[in-house]
Short mmCIF file of C-alpha atoms in Angstrom, two decimals:
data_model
loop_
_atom_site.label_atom_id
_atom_site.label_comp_id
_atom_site.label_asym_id
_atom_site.label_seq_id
_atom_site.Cartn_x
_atom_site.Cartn_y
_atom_site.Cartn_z
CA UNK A 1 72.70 67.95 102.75
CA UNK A 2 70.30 67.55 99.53
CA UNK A 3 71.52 70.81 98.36
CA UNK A 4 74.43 70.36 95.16
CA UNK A 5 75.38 74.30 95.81
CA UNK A 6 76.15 73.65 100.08
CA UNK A 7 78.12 70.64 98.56
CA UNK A 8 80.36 72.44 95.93
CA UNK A 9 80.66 75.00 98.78
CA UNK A 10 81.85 73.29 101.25
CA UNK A 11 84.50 71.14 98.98
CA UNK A 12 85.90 75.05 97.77
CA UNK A 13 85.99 75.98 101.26
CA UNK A 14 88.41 72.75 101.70
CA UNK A 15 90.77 73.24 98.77
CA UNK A 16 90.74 76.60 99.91
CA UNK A 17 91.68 76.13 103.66
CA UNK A 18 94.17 73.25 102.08
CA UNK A 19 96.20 75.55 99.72
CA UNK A 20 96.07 78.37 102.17
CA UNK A 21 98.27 75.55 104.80
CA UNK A 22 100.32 75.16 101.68
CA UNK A 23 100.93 78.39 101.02
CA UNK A 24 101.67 78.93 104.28
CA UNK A 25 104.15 76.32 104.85
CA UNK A 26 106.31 77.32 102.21
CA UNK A 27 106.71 80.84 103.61
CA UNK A 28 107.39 80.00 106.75
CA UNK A 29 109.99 77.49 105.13
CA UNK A 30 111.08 80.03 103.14
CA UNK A 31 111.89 82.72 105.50
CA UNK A 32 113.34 80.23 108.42
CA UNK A 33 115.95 79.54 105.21
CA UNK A 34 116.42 83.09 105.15
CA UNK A 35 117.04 83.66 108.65
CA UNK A 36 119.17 80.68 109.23
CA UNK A 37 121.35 82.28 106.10
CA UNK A 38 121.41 85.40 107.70
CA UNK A 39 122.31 84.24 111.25
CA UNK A 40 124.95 82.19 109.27
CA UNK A 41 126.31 85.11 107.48
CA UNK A 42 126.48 87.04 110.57
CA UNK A 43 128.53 84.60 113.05
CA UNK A 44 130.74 83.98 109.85
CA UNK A 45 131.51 87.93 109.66
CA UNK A 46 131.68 88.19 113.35
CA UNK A 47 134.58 85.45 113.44
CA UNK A 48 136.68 87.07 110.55
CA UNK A 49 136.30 89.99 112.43
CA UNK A 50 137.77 88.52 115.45
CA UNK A 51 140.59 86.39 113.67
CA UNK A 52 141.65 89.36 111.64
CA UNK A 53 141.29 92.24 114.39
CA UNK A 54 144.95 93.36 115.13
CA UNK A 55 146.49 91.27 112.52
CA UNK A 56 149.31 93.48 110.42
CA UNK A 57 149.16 93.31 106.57
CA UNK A 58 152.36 91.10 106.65
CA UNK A 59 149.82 88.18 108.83
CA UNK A 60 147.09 88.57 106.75
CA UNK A 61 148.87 88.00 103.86
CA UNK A 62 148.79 83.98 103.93
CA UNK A 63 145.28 84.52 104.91
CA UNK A 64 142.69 82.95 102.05
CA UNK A 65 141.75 86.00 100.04
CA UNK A 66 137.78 86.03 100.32
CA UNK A 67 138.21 85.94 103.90
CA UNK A 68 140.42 89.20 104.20
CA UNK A 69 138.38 90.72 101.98
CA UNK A 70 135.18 90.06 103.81
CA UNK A 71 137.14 90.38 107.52
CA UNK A 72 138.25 94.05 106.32
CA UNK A 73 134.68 94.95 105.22
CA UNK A 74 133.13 94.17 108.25
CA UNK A 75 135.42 96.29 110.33
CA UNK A 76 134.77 99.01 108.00
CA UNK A 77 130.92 98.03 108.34
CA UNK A 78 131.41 98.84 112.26
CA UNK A 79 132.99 101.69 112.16
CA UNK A 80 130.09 103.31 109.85
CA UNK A 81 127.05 101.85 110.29
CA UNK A 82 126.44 104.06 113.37
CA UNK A 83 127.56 107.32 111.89
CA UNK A 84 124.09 108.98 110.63
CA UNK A 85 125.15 109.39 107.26
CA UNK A 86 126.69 106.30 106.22
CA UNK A 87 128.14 107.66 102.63
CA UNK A 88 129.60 111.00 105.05
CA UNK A 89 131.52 108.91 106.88
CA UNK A 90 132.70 105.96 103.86
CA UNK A 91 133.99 109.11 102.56
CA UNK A 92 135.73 109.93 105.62
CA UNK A 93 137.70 106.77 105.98
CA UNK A 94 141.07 106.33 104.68
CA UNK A 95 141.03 105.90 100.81
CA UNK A 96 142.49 101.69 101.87
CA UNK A 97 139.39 101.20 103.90
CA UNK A 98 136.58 102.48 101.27
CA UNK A 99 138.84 100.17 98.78
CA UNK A 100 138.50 97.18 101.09
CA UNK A 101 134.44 97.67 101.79
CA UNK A 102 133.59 98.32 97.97
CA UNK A 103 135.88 95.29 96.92
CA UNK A 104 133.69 93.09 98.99
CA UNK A 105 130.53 94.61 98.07
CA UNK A 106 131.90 93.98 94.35
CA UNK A 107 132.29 90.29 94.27
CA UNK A 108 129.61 89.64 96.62
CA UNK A 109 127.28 91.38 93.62
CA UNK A 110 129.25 90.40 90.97
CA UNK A 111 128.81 86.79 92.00
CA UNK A 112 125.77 86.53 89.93
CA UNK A 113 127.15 88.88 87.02
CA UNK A 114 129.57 91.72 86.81
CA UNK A 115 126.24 94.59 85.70
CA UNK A 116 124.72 93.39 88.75
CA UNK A 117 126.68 95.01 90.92
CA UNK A 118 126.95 98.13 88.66
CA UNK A 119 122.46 98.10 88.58
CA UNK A 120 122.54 97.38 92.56
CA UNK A 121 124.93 99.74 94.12
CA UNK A 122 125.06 103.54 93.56
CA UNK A 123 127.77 106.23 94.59
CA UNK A 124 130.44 106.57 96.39
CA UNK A 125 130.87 102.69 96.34
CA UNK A 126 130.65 102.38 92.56
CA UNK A 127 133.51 104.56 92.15
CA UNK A 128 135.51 103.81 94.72
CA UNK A 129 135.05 99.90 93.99
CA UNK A 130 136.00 100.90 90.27
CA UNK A 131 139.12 102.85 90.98
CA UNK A 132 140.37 99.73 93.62
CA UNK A 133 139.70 96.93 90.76
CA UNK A 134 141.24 98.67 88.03
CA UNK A 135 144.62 99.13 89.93
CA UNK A 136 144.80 95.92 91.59
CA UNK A 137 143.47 93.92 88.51
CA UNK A 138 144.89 93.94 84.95
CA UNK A 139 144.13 91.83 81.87
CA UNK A 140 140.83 91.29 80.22
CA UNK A 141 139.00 91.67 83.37
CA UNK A 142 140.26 95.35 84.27
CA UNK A 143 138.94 96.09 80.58
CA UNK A 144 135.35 94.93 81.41
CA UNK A 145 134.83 96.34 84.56
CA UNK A 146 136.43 99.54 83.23
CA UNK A 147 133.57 99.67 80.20
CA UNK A 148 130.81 98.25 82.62
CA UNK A 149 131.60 101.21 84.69
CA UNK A 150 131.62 103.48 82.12
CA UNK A 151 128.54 102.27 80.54
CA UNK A 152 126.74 101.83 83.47
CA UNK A 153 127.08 105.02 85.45
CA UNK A 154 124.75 107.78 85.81
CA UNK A 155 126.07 110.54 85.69
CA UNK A 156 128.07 109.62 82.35
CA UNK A 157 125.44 110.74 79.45
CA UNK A 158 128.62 110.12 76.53
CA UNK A 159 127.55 106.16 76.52
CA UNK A 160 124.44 104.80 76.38
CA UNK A 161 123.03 101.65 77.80
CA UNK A 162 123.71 98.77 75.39
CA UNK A 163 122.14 95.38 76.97
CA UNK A 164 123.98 93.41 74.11
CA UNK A 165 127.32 94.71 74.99
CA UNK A 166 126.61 94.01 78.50
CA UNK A 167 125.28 90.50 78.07
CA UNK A 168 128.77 90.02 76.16
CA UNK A 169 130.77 91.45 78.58
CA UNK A 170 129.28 89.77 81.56
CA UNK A 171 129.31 86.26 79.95
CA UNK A 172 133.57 87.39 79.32
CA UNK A 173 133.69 88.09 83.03
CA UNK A 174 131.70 85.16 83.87
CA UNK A 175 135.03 82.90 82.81
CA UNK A 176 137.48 85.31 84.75
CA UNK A 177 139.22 83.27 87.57
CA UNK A 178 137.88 84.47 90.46
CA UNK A 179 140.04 83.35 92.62
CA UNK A 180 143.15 85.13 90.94
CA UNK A 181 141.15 88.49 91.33
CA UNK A 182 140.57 87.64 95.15
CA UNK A 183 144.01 87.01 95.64
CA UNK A 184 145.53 90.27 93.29
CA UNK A 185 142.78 92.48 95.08
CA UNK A 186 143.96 91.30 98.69
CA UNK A 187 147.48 91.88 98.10
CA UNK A 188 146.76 94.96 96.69
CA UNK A 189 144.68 96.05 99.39
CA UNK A 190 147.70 94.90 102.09
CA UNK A 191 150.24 97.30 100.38
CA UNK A 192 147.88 100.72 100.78
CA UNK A 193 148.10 102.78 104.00
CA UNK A 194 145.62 102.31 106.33
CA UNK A 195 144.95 98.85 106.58
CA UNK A 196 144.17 96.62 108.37
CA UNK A 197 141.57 98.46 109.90
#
């Protein structure tokens, strides 16, 4: 091979074939993560769902907060996720069950920052996860999720979208305790009619 231009070539073709493996690795990396995430998720949800099936608020009430929660929502999940309009049939449910699925749905999304799960989720759940927080919470953090609601929603043209005052109000919520609003949300959920599911 005398020829410089089959020789440049043919080391391109190499890097090439070499960052295409890479490239390649990492995504399938990447998505077995996913799936093994997901599969994990799933038998976790499917065991609350079996530990808490049956259980009367009075049992669950010892029960670590999160996990009720999350238990609740799932059997909400099944009883929906077969209907053919999903947001017909949330509606449907008895007002303790919509609280219990959009309570989940909140601090799964809020987990990152409280306007994430405001910019993520749309109606009925934004309301209905509004109304459950700001009667089972109280304190600075009913205040912000109150005024990220507010701010936030679409239908509300009287306030406009001001990323400062979110940034400050998400940072406030960032250094709620958690766990407290787990635990006042849970026992909140435990005294409405209709749960457990």
């Amino acid at each position: 091979m005398d020829n410089p231009l089959l020789w440049i070539g043919t080391v391109v073709i190499v890097i090439l074939c070499i960052v295409m493996v890479v490239v390649a690795g990492r995504s399938f990396q990447g998505r077995e993560r996913r799936m093994k995430e997901f599969y994990k998720k799933a038998n976790r949800q499917k065991e609350l769902f079996e530990k808490y099936k049956g259980k009367t608020a009075q049992e669950l009430q010892n029960e670590p907060a999160a996990d009720v929660i999350e238990g609740l929502a799932v059997a909400v999940q099944k009883k929906i996720e077969e209907e053919p309009s999903v947001n017909e049939a949330f509606l449907k449910l008895p007002k303790a069950q919509q609280y219990a699925y959009a309570a989940y749905y909140f601090f799964h999304d809020s987990e990152e920052k409280l306007s994430a799960f405001f910019r993520k989720n749309g109606e009925p759940l934004l309301s209905v996860a509004e109304e459950c927080l700001t009667a089972a919470v109280d304190g600075r953090a009913k205040e912000l999720i109150a005024r990220e609601y507010e701010m936030l929603d679409d239908n509300n043209e009287n306030v406009s979208v001001d990323e400062a005052k979110l940034k400050e109000w998400d940072d406030a919520f960032a250094e709620t305790d958690k766990q407290e609003l787990l635990v006042k949300v849970r026992d909140f959920l435990l005294t409405q009619d209709g749960l457990p599911v």
